[in-house]
């Protein structure tokens, strides 16, 4: 009988001491499931249980501070990415799954409900003429032979058109045996720059191969370049004309034909 009474007494004392902590823990659990802000547990005693609760409250405060710091860091990162206009991709290498930012979706014409390409589908959307160079640059980075993956390529959009992009990425994790696990990068739309580049190349080709004489001057009439036809027609060498004024052709030296 004495043993039974002692056991009941111990149980009553423990339940009385632990009751505040159990009650508070249940409240925390309920708030967590309801996605409410977690509040510190009430400290009702200065014994071991009170010390345990204070330690828990300190841990909770530390976790909240770290969560706020993480949210702030993520906000700054998202702000920087959105401000740059780049589309972000996050590639889980082993599964082939790729996650994309909202900016990436908009860049390539995907709506919210559209299914996005996995890695294999992504590769199939690269223009055939750009696939080898892109694959070579990617493999070099995965093998550790380059610090960053960089490639310029044409990627097919949702509507079937192609868009020039600058693709940059970096491996962020490897397995214990060195296998690549995750890679994060960006796509930057460089279609306009590529269009201007093509126009400049065309103009340069015309300038070089034209049978008619073409001369380029500054606003004040200083010759800065001439094509081969000008030298052939006028008799002046290329270097003789650079820095001169077009009035030099009134000297009578050039071929009147």
Short mmCIF file of N, CA and C in Angstrom, two decimals, residues 85-251:
data_model
loop_
_atom_site.label_atom_id
_atom_site.label_comp_id
_atom_site.label_asym_id
_atom_site.label_seq_id
_atom_site.Cartn_x
_atom_site.Cartn_y
_atom_site.Cartn_z
N UNK A 85 15.97 41.40 -64.80
CA UNK A 85 15.24 40.89 -65.96
C UNK A 85 15.63 39.49 -66.36
N UNK A 86 16.45 38.82 -65.55
CA UNK A 86 16.89 37.47 -65.87
C UNK A 86 15.87 36.43 -65.42
N UNK A 87 15.79 35.33 -66.15
CA UNK A 87 14.99 34.19 -65.73
C UNK A 87 15.87 33.19 -65.02
N UNK A 88 15.44 32.71 -63.86
CA UNK A 88 16.26 31.81 -63.04
C UNK A 88 15.81 30.37 -63.23
N UNK A 89 16.77 29.45 -63.35
CA UNK A 89 16.47 28.02 -63.41
C UNK A 89 17.27 27.30 -62.32
N UNK A 90 16.68 26.26 -61.79
CA UNK A 90 17.27 25.48 -60.68
C UNK A 90 17.15 24.01 -61.06
N UNK A 91 18.29 23.39 -61.39
CA UNK A 91 18.31 22.05 -61.96
C UNK A 91 18.75 21.02 -60.93
N UNK A 92 17.86 20.06 -60.62
CA UNK A 92 18.20 18.90 -59.80
C UNK A 92 18.75 17.83 -60.76
N UNK A 93 20.05 17.68 -60.76
CA UNK A 93 20.73 16.95 -61.82
C UNK A 93 20.37 15.47 -61.84
N UNK A 94 20.28 14.84 -60.69
CA UNK A 94 20.03 13.40 -60.65
C UNK A 94 18.64 13.04 -61.16
N UNK A 95 17.65 13.86 -60.83
CA UNK A 95 16.27 13.57 -61.26
C UNK A 95 15.93 14.21 -62.61
N UNK A 96 16.69 15.23 -62.99
CA UNK A 96 16.39 15.94 -64.23
C UNK A 96 15.31 17.00 -64.08
N UNK A 97 14.79 17.16 -62.87
CA UNK A 97 13.75 18.14 -62.62
C UNK A 97 14.35 19.55 -62.61
N UNK A 98 13.64 20.49 -63.24
CA UNK A 98 14.10 21.88 -63.27
C UNK A 98 12.98 22.79 -62.78
N UNK A 99 13.29 23.68 -61.86
CA UNK A 99 12.35 24.68 -61.39
C UNK A 99 12.70 26.02 -62.01
N UNK A 100 11.68 26.81 -62.33
CA UNK A 100 11.88 28.07 -63.04
C UNK A 100 11.21 29.22 -62.29
N UNK A 101 11.80 30.41 -62.40
CA UNK A 101 11.21 31.59 -61.80
C UNK A 101 10.06 32.09 -62.68
N UNK A 102 9.23 32.96 -62.09
CA UNK A 102 8.12 33.54 -62.86
C UNK A 102 8.62 34.35 -64.04
N UNK A 103 9.75 35.03 -63.86
CA UNK A 103 10.33 35.81 -64.95
C UNK A 103 10.73 34.88 -66.10
N UNK A 104 11.27 33.72 -65.78
CA UNK A 104 11.63 32.76 -66.82
C UNK A 104 10.39 32.33 -67.60
N UNK A 105 9.30 32.08 -66.89
CA UNK A 105 8.05 31.69 -67.54
C UNK A 105 7.61 32.75 -68.54
N UNK A 106 7.60 34.00 -68.08
CA UNK A 106 7.16 35.08 -68.96
C UNK A 106 8.08 35.26 -70.15
N UNK A 107 9.38 35.09 -69.92
CA UNK A 107 10.36 35.29 -70.99
C UNK A 107 10.12 34.35 -72.16
N UNK A 108 9.71 33.11 -71.86
CA UNK A 108 9.54 32.11 -72.91
C UNK A 108 8.07 31.80 -73.21
N UNK A 109 7.17 32.63 -72.70
CA UNK A 109 5.78 32.53 -73.10
C UNK A 109 4.96 31.47 -72.40
N UNK A 110 5.33 31.09 -71.19
CA UNK A 110 4.58 30.07 -70.45
C UNK A 110 3.59 30.74 -69.49
N UNK A 111 2.36 30.22 -69.46
CA UNK A 111 1.37 30.66 -68.49
C UNK A 111 1.53 29.87 -67.20
N UNK A 112 0.80 30.31 -66.17
CA UNK A 112 0.89 29.66 -64.87
C UNK A 112 0.50 28.18 -64.93
N UNK A 113 -0.49 27.86 -65.79
CA UNK A 113 -0.99 26.48 -65.83
C UNK A 113 -0.20 25.60 -66.78
N UNK A 114 0.74 26.16 -67.55
CA UNK A 114 1.51 25.37 -68.50
C UNK A 114 2.52 24.49 -67.76
N UNK A 115 2.69 23.26 -68.24
CA UNK A 115 3.74 22.40 -67.70
C UNK A 115 5.07 22.86 -68.27
N UNK A 116 6.09 22.89 -67.42
CA UNK A 116 7.40 23.40 -67.83
C UNK A 116 8.32 22.25 -68.20
N UNK A 117 9.28 22.51 -69.08
CA UNK A 117 10.16 21.43 -69.55
C UNK A 117 11.12 20.93 -68.48
N UNK A 118 11.30 19.59 -68.42
CA UNK A 118 12.37 19.06 -67.58
C UNK A 118 13.68 19.20 -68.35
N UNK A 119 14.75 18.67 -67.77
CA UNK A 119 16.06 18.89 -68.39
C UNK A 119 16.13 18.32 -69.80
N UNK A 120 15.59 17.13 -70.02
CA UNK A 120 15.66 16.50 -71.33
C UNK A 120 14.87 17.30 -72.36
N UNK A 121 13.69 17.78 -71.97
CA UNK A 121 12.89 18.59 -72.87
C UNK A 121 13.57 19.93 -73.15
N UNK A 122 14.23 20.45 -72.12
CA UNK A 122 14.96 21.71 -72.27
C UNK A 122 16.05 21.55 -73.33
N UNK A 123 16.81 20.47 -73.25
CA UNK A 123 17.87 20.23 -74.24
C UNK A 123 17.31 20.15 -75.65
N UNK A 124 16.13 19.55 -75.79
CA UNK A 124 15.54 19.42 -77.12
C UNK A 124 15.09 20.76 -77.68
N UNK A 125 14.95 21.77 -76.81
CA UNK A 125 14.50 23.10 -77.25
C UNK A 125 15.67 23.99 -77.68
N UNK A 126 16.89 23.54 -77.46
CA UNK A 126 18.05 24.30 -77.91
C UNK A 126 18.18 24.16 -79.43
N UNK A 127 18.45 25.25 -80.11
CA UNK A 127 18.60 25.22 -81.57
C UNK A 127 19.69 24.21 -81.95
N UNK A 128 19.43 23.41 -82.99
CA UNK A 128 20.42 22.38 -83.38
C UNK A 128 21.83 22.91 -83.58
N UNK A 129 21.96 24.12 -84.10
CA UNK A 129 23.28 24.69 -84.36
C UNK A 129 24.02 25.10 -83.08
N UNK A 130 23.28 25.19 -81.96
CA UNK A 130 23.89 25.63 -80.71
C UNK A 130 24.08 24.51 -79.69
N UNK A 131 23.58 23.32 -79.99
CA UNK A 131 23.57 22.24 -79.01
C UNK A 131 24.98 21.76 -78.64
N UNK A 132 25.85 21.61 -79.62
CA UNK A 132 27.19 21.08 -79.34
C UNK A 132 27.99 22.04 -78.45
N UNK A 133 28.00 23.32 -78.80
CA UNK A 133 28.77 24.29 -78.01
C UNK A 133 28.23 24.39 -76.60
N UNK A 134 26.90 24.37 -76.46
CA UNK A 134 26.29 24.45 -75.13
C UNK A 134 26.63 23.22 -74.31
N UNK A 135 26.51 22.03 -74.90
CA UNK A 135 26.80 20.79 -74.18
C UNK A 135 28.26 20.71 -73.77
N UNK A 136 29.16 21.18 -74.64
CA UNK A 136 30.59 21.16 -74.33
C UNK A 136 30.91 22.06 -73.14
N UNK A 137 30.32 23.28 -73.15
CA UNK A 137 30.56 24.22 -72.04
C UNK A 137 29.99 23.68 -70.74
N UNK A 138 28.80 23.05 -70.81
CA UNK A 138 28.17 22.50 -69.60
C UNK A 138 29.00 21.35 -69.03
N UNK A 139 29.44 20.44 -69.88
CA UNK A 139 30.21 19.29 -69.40
C UNK A 139 31.53 19.73 -68.79
N UNK A 140 32.14 20.75 -69.37
CA UNK A 140 33.39 21.27 -68.82
C UNK A 140 33.19 21.79 -67.40
N UNK A 141 32.05 22.43 -67.17
CA UNK A 141 31.78 22.94 -65.83
C UNK A 141 31.46 21.81 -64.85
N UNK A 142 30.66 20.85 -65.28
CA UNK A 142 30.32 19.71 -64.41
C UNK A 142 31.55 18.90 -64.05
N UNK A 143 32.52 18.85 -64.97
CA UNK A 143 33.76 18.11 -64.71
C UNK A 143 34.74 18.90 -63.86
N UNK A 144 34.40 20.15 -63.55
CA UNK A 144 35.29 20.97 -62.73
C UNK A 144 36.37 21.69 -63.51
N UNK A 145 36.22 21.76 -64.83
CA UNK A 145 37.25 22.39 -65.66
C UNK A 145 36.99 23.86 -65.92
N UNK A 146 35.85 24.38 -65.47
CA UNK A 146 35.56 25.80 -65.61
C UNK A 146 34.77 26.25 -64.38
N UNK A 147 35.05 27.45 -63.88
CA UNK A 147 34.38 27.90 -62.65
C UNK A 147 32.91 28.21 -62.83
N UNK A 148 32.52 28.60 -64.06
CA UNK A 148 31.14 28.98 -64.34
C UNK A 148 30.76 28.46 -65.72
N UNK A 149 29.52 28.02 -65.85
CA UNK A 149 28.99 27.62 -67.16
C UNK A 149 28.46 28.86 -67.85
N UNK A 150 28.96 29.13 -69.07
CA UNK A 150 28.52 30.28 -69.86
C UNK A 150 28.34 29.83 -71.30
N UNK A 151 27.19 30.16 -71.88
CA UNK A 151 26.94 29.83 -73.28
C UNK A 151 25.90 30.79 -73.85
N UNK A 152 26.04 31.10 -75.12
CA UNK A 152 25.02 31.85 -75.85
C UNK A 152 24.34 30.89 -76.80
N UNK A 153 23.01 30.84 -76.73
CA UNK A 153 22.28 29.85 -77.52
C UNK A 153 20.88 30.35 -77.83
N UNK A 154 20.27 29.69 -78.81
CA UNK A 154 18.87 29.98 -79.14
C UNK A 154 17.99 28.92 -78.51
N UNK A 155 16.98 29.37 -77.76
CA UNK A 155 16.09 28.47 -77.05
C UNK A 155 14.67 28.66 -77.59
N UNK A 156 14.02 27.54 -77.90
CA UNK A 156 12.67 27.61 -78.47
C UNK A 156 11.64 27.96 -77.41
N UNK A 157 10.81 28.96 -77.71
CA UNK A 157 9.78 29.41 -76.79
C UNK A 157 8.55 28.52 -76.90
N UNK A 158 7.57 28.81 -76.05
CA UNK A 158 6.34 28.03 -76.04
C UNK A 158 5.59 28.11 -77.37
N UNK A 159 5.69 29.26 -78.07
CA UNK A 159 4.98 29.42 -79.35
C UNK A 159 5.77 28.90 -80.55
N UNK A 160 6.95 28.30 -80.29
CA UNK A 160 7.74 27.71 -81.37
C UNK A 160 8.82 28.62 -81.92
N UNK A 161 8.80 29.91 -81.58
CA UNK A 161 9.84 30.82 -82.04
C UNK A 161 11.11 30.63 -81.19
N UNK A 162 12.23 31.13 -81.71
CA UNK A 162 13.50 31.02 -80.99
C UNK A 162 13.89 32.37 -80.40
N UNK A 163 14.51 32.30 -79.24
CA UNK A 163 14.99 33.51 -78.58
C UNK A 163 16.45 33.30 -78.20
N UNK A 164 17.28 34.30 -78.54
CA UNK A 164 18.69 34.24 -78.14
C UNK A 164 18.81 34.53 -76.66
N UNK A 165 19.54 33.70 -75.94
CA UNK A 165 19.77 33.92 -74.51
C UNK A 165 21.24 33.72 -74.17
N UNK A 166 21.65 34.42 -73.15
CA UNK A 166 22.94 34.16 -72.52
C UNK A 166 22.66 33.29 -71.31
N UNK A 167 23.16 32.07 -71.32
CA UNK A 167 22.91 31.11 -70.23
C UNK A 167 24.14 31.04 -69.34
N UNK A 168 23.93 31.31 -68.04
CA UNK A 168 25.02 31.27 -67.07
C UNK A 168 24.56 30.42 -65.88
N UNK A 169 25.45 29.60 -65.36
CA UNK A 169 25.08 28.78 -64.22
C UNK A 169 26.29 28.32 -63.43
N UNK A 170 26.01 27.79 -62.24
CA UNK A 170 27.10 27.31 -61.38
C UNK A 170 26.60 26.11 -60.57
N UNK A 171 27.45 25.13 -60.46
CA UNK A 171 27.16 23.96 -59.64
C UNK A 171 27.22 24.36 -58.16
N UNK A 172 26.16 24.04 -57.41
CA UNK A 172 26.11 24.46 -56.01
C UNK A 172 26.23 23.31 -55.03
N UNK A 173 26.15 22.06 -55.50
CA UNK A 173 26.33 20.93 -54.58
C UNK A 173 26.75 19.68 -55.32
N UNK A 174 27.55 18.87 -54.64
CA UNK A 174 27.99 17.57 -55.13
C UNK A 174 27.74 16.52 -54.05
N UNK A 175 27.67 15.27 -54.46
CA UNK A 175 27.53 14.17 -53.51
C UNK A 175 28.87 13.89 -52.84
N UNK A 176 28.86 12.99 -51.87
CA UNK A 176 30.09 12.65 -51.15
C UNK A 176 31.16 12.09 -52.09
N UNK A 177 30.73 11.40 -53.16
CA UNK A 177 31.70 10.85 -54.10
C UNK A 177 31.96 11.78 -55.29
N UNK A 178 31.52 13.05 -55.18
CA UNK A 178 31.86 14.04 -56.20
C UNK A 178 30.90 14.17 -57.36
N UNK A 179 29.79 13.45 -57.32
CA UNK A 179 28.83 13.55 -58.41
C UNK A 179 28.04 14.86 -58.30
N UNK A 180 27.82 15.56 -59.43
CA UNK A 180 27.06 16.82 -59.39
C UNK A 180 25.60 16.57 -59.02
N UNK A 181 25.08 17.39 -58.11
CA UNK A 181 23.72 17.20 -57.63
C UNK A 181 22.77 18.34 -58.04
N UNK A 182 23.24 19.57 -57.91
CA UNK A 182 22.35 20.70 -58.14
C UNK A 182 23.10 21.84 -58.81
N UNK A 183 22.42 22.51 -59.75
CA UNK A 183 23.01 23.62 -60.47
C UNK A 183 21.96 24.72 -60.61
N UNK A 184 22.35 25.96 -60.37
CA UNK A 184 21.45 27.10 -60.47
C UNK A 184 22.03 28.10 -61.45
N UNK A 185 21.16 28.70 -62.26
CA UNK A 185 21.66 29.66 -63.23
C UNK A 185 20.57 30.59 -63.73
N UNK A 186 20.93 31.39 -64.73
CA UNK A 186 20.02 32.39 -65.28
C UNK A 186 20.04 32.35 -66.80
N UNK A 187 18.95 32.81 -67.38
CA UNK A 187 18.86 33.07 -68.81
C UNK A 187 18.59 34.56 -69.01
N UNK A 188 19.41 35.20 -69.81
CA UNK A 188 19.24 36.61 -70.13
C UNK A 188 18.89 36.75 -71.60
N UNK A 189 17.83 37.47 -71.91
CA UNK A 189 17.40 37.67 -73.28
C UNK A 189 18.36 38.62 -73.99
N UNK A 190 19.08 38.10 -75.00
CA UNK A 190 20.02 38.93 -75.76
C UNK A 190 19.61 39.00 -77.23
N UNK A 191 18.33 38.78 -77.50
CA UNK A 191 17.84 38.76 -78.89
C UNK A 191 18.10 40.08 -79.59
N UNK A 192 17.82 41.20 -78.91
CA UNK A 192 18.02 42.52 -79.52
C UNK A 192 19.49 42.75 -79.85
N UNK A 193 20.37 42.37 -78.92
CA UNK A 193 21.81 42.55 -79.16
C UNK A 193 22.28 41.70 -80.33
N UNK A 194 21.76 40.46 -80.42
CA UNK A 194 22.14 39.59 -81.53
C UNK A 194 21.62 40.15 -82.86
N UNK A 195 20.43 40.74 -82.85
CA UNK A 195 19.87 41.35 -84.07
C UNK A 195 20.74 42.51 -84.53
N UNK A 196 21.15 43.35 -83.58
CA UNK A 196 22.03 44.47 -83.92
C UNK A 196 23.39 43.99 -84.40
N UNK A 197 23.87 42.93 -83.79
CA UNK A 197 25.16 42.35 -84.20
C UNK A 197 25.10 41.86 -85.64
N UNK A 198 23.98 41.22 -86.00
CA UNK A 198 23.82 40.73 -87.37
C UNK A 198 23.78 41.89 -88.36
N UNK A 199 23.11 42.98 -87.96
CA UNK A 199 23.03 44.15 -88.84
C UNK A 199 24.42 44.77 -89.05
N UNK A 200 25.20 44.81 -87.97
CA UNK A 200 26.55 45.36 -88.08
C UNK A 200 27.43 44.47 -88.97
N UNK A 201 27.28 43.16 -88.83
CA UNK A 201 28.06 42.24 -89.67
C UNK A 201 27.70 42.40 -91.14
N UNK A 202 26.40 42.59 -91.41
CA UNK A 202 25.96 42.80 -92.78
C UNK A 202 26.52 44.10 -93.33
N UNK A 203 26.47 45.16 -92.53
CA UNK A 203 27.00 46.45 -92.96
C UNK A 203 28.50 46.36 -93.23
N UNK A 204 29.22 45.62 -92.36
CA UNK A 204 30.66 45.47 -92.54
C UNK A 204 30.96 44.69 -93.81
N UNK A 205 30.14 43.68 -94.11
CA UNK A 205 30.35 42.90 -95.33
C UNK A 205 30.12 43.76 -96.57
N UNK A 206 29.07 44.56 -96.52
CA UNK A 206 28.78 45.46 -97.66
C UNK A 206 29.92 46.45 -97.83
N UNK A 207 30.39 47.02 -96.73
CA UNK A 207 31.47 47.99 -96.77
C UNK A 207 32.73 47.40 -97.39
N UNK A 208 33.03 46.16 -97.03
CA UNK A 208 34.27 45.52 -97.49
C UNK A 208 34.20 45.08 -98.93
N UNK A 209 33.06 44.53 -99.36
CA UNK A 209 32.99 43.89 -100.66
C UNK A 209 32.31 44.72 -101.75
N UNK A 210 31.81 45.89 -101.39
CA UNK A 210 31.12 46.71 -102.40
C UNK A 210 32.08 47.16 -103.50
N UNK A 211 31.59 47.22 -104.73
CA UNK A 211 32.40 47.73 -105.85
C UNK A 211 32.39 49.25 -105.89
N UNK A 212 31.41 49.85 -105.22
CA UNK A 212 31.36 51.31 -105.15
C UNK A 212 32.22 51.79 -103.98
N UNK A 213 32.78 52.97 -104.12
CA UNK A 213 33.58 53.54 -103.05
C UNK A 213 32.71 54.00 -101.89
N UNK A 214 33.07 53.60 -100.68
CA UNK A 214 32.33 53.99 -99.48
C UNK A 214 33.31 54.62 -98.50
N UNK A 215 32.94 55.78 -98.02
CA UNK A 215 33.81 56.54 -97.11
C UNK A 215 33.02 56.86 -95.84
N UNK A 216 33.67 56.73 -94.69
CA UNK A 216 33.06 57.05 -93.41
C UNK A 216 33.79 58.24 -92.81
N UNK A 217 33.02 59.28 -92.44
CA UNK A 217 33.63 60.48 -91.87
C UNK A 217 32.98 60.83 -90.54
N UNK A 218 33.66 61.66 -89.77
CA UNK A 218 33.07 62.20 -88.55
C UNK A 218 32.14 63.35 -88.92
N UNK A 219 31.46 63.88 -87.90
CA UNK A 219 30.50 64.97 -88.15
C UNK A 219 31.18 66.21 -88.72
N UNK A 220 32.46 66.41 -88.41
CA UNK A 220 33.16 67.60 -88.92
C UNK A 220 33.93 67.30 -90.20
N UNK A 221 33.67 66.13 -90.81
CA UNK A 221 34.24 65.85 -92.13
C UNK A 221 35.61 65.20 -92.13
N UNK A 222 36.04 64.59 -91.03
CA UNK A 222 37.33 63.90 -90.98
C UNK A 222 37.13 62.45 -91.40
N UNK A 223 37.90 61.99 -92.37
CA UNK A 223 37.77 60.61 -92.85
C UNK A 223 38.33 59.64 -91.80
N UNK A 224 37.49 58.66 -91.40
CA UNK A 224 37.94 57.67 -90.42
C UNK A 224 38.06 56.27 -91.02
N UNK A 225 37.47 56.05 -92.21
CA UNK A 225 37.64 54.76 -92.86
C UNK A 225 37.14 54.85 -94.30
N UNK A 226 37.76 54.05 -95.15
CA UNK A 226 37.33 53.93 -96.55
C UNK A 226 37.46 52.47 -96.94
N UNK A 227 36.67 52.02 -97.90
CA UNK A 227 36.83 50.65 -98.36
C UNK A 227 37.83 50.56 -99.49
N UNK A 228 38.11 49.35 -99.91
CA UNK A 228 39.14 49.14 -100.93
C UNK A 228 38.76 49.80 -102.25
N UNK A 229 37.46 49.89 -102.52
CA UNK A 229 37.03 50.49 -103.79
C UNK A 229 37.43 51.95 -103.87
N UNK A 230 37.42 52.68 -102.76
CA UNK A 230 37.82 54.09 -102.77
C UNK A 230 39.27 54.22 -103.20
N UNK A 231 40.13 53.38 -102.66
CA UNK A 231 41.55 53.43 -103.05
C UNK A 231 41.72 53.07 -104.52
N UNK A 232 40.97 52.07 -104.97
CA UNK A 232 41.07 51.67 -106.38
C UNK A 232 40.59 52.78 -107.31
N UNK A 233 39.54 53.49 -106.91
CA UNK A 233 38.97 54.53 -107.77
C UNK A 233 39.80 55.81 -107.74
N UNK A 234 40.29 56.19 -106.56
CA UNK A 234 40.96 57.49 -106.42
C UNK A 234 42.47 57.42 -106.56
N UNK A 235 43.04 56.24 -106.33
CA UNK A 235 44.49 56.13 -106.37
C UNK A 235 45.15 56.41 -105.03
N UNK A 236 44.41 56.87 -104.06
CA UNK A 236 44.95 57.11 -102.73
C UNK A 236 44.96 55.80 -101.93
N UNK A 237 46.03 55.57 -101.19
CA UNK A 237 46.06 54.42 -100.31
C UNK A 237 45.17 54.63 -99.09
N UNK A 238 44.78 53.55 -98.44
CA UNK A 238 43.90 53.62 -97.27
C UNK A 238 44.48 54.53 -96.19
N UNK A 239 45.76 54.32 -95.84
CA UNK A 239 46.38 55.08 -94.76
C UNK A 239 46.56 56.55 -95.14
N UNK A 240 46.67 56.85 -96.44
CA UNK A 240 46.81 58.24 -96.88
C UNK A 240 45.53 59.04 -96.64
N UNK A 241 44.40 58.36 -96.67
CA UNK A 241 43.12 59.05 -96.56
C UNK A 241 42.64 59.22 -95.13
N UNK A 242 43.07 58.35 -94.23
CA UNK A 242 42.60 58.41 -92.85
C UNK A 242 43.06 59.73 -92.21
N UNK A 243 42.11 60.47 -91.64
CA UNK A 243 42.40 61.75 -91.01
C UNK A 243 42.30 62.93 -91.94
N UNK A 244 42.15 62.68 -93.24
CA UNK A 244 42.03 63.75 -94.21
C UNK A 244 40.59 64.23 -94.34
N UNK A 245 40.42 65.35 -95.07
CA UNK A 245 39.10 65.87 -95.38
C UNK A 245 38.73 65.43 -96.80
N UNK A 246 37.46 65.13 -97.09
CA UNK A 246 37.07 64.71 -98.45
C UNK A 246 37.48 65.69 -99.54
N UNK A 247 37.83 66.94 -99.17
CA UNK A 247 38.29 67.89 -100.19
C UNK A 247 39.57 67.44 -100.87
N UNK A 248 40.23 66.47 -100.27
CA UNK A 248 41.47 65.96 -100.88
C UNK A 248 41.21 65.41 -102.27
N UNK A 249 39.95 64.97 -102.51
CA UNK A 249 39.63 64.41 -103.82
C UNK A 249 39.54 65.48 -104.89
N UNK A 250 39.59 66.78 -104.51
CA UNK A 250 39.60 67.87 -105.47
C UNK A 250 41.01 68.23 -105.90
N UNK A 251 42.00 67.45 -105.42
CA UNK A 251 43.39 67.76 -105.74
C UNK A 251 43.75 67.41 -107.16
#
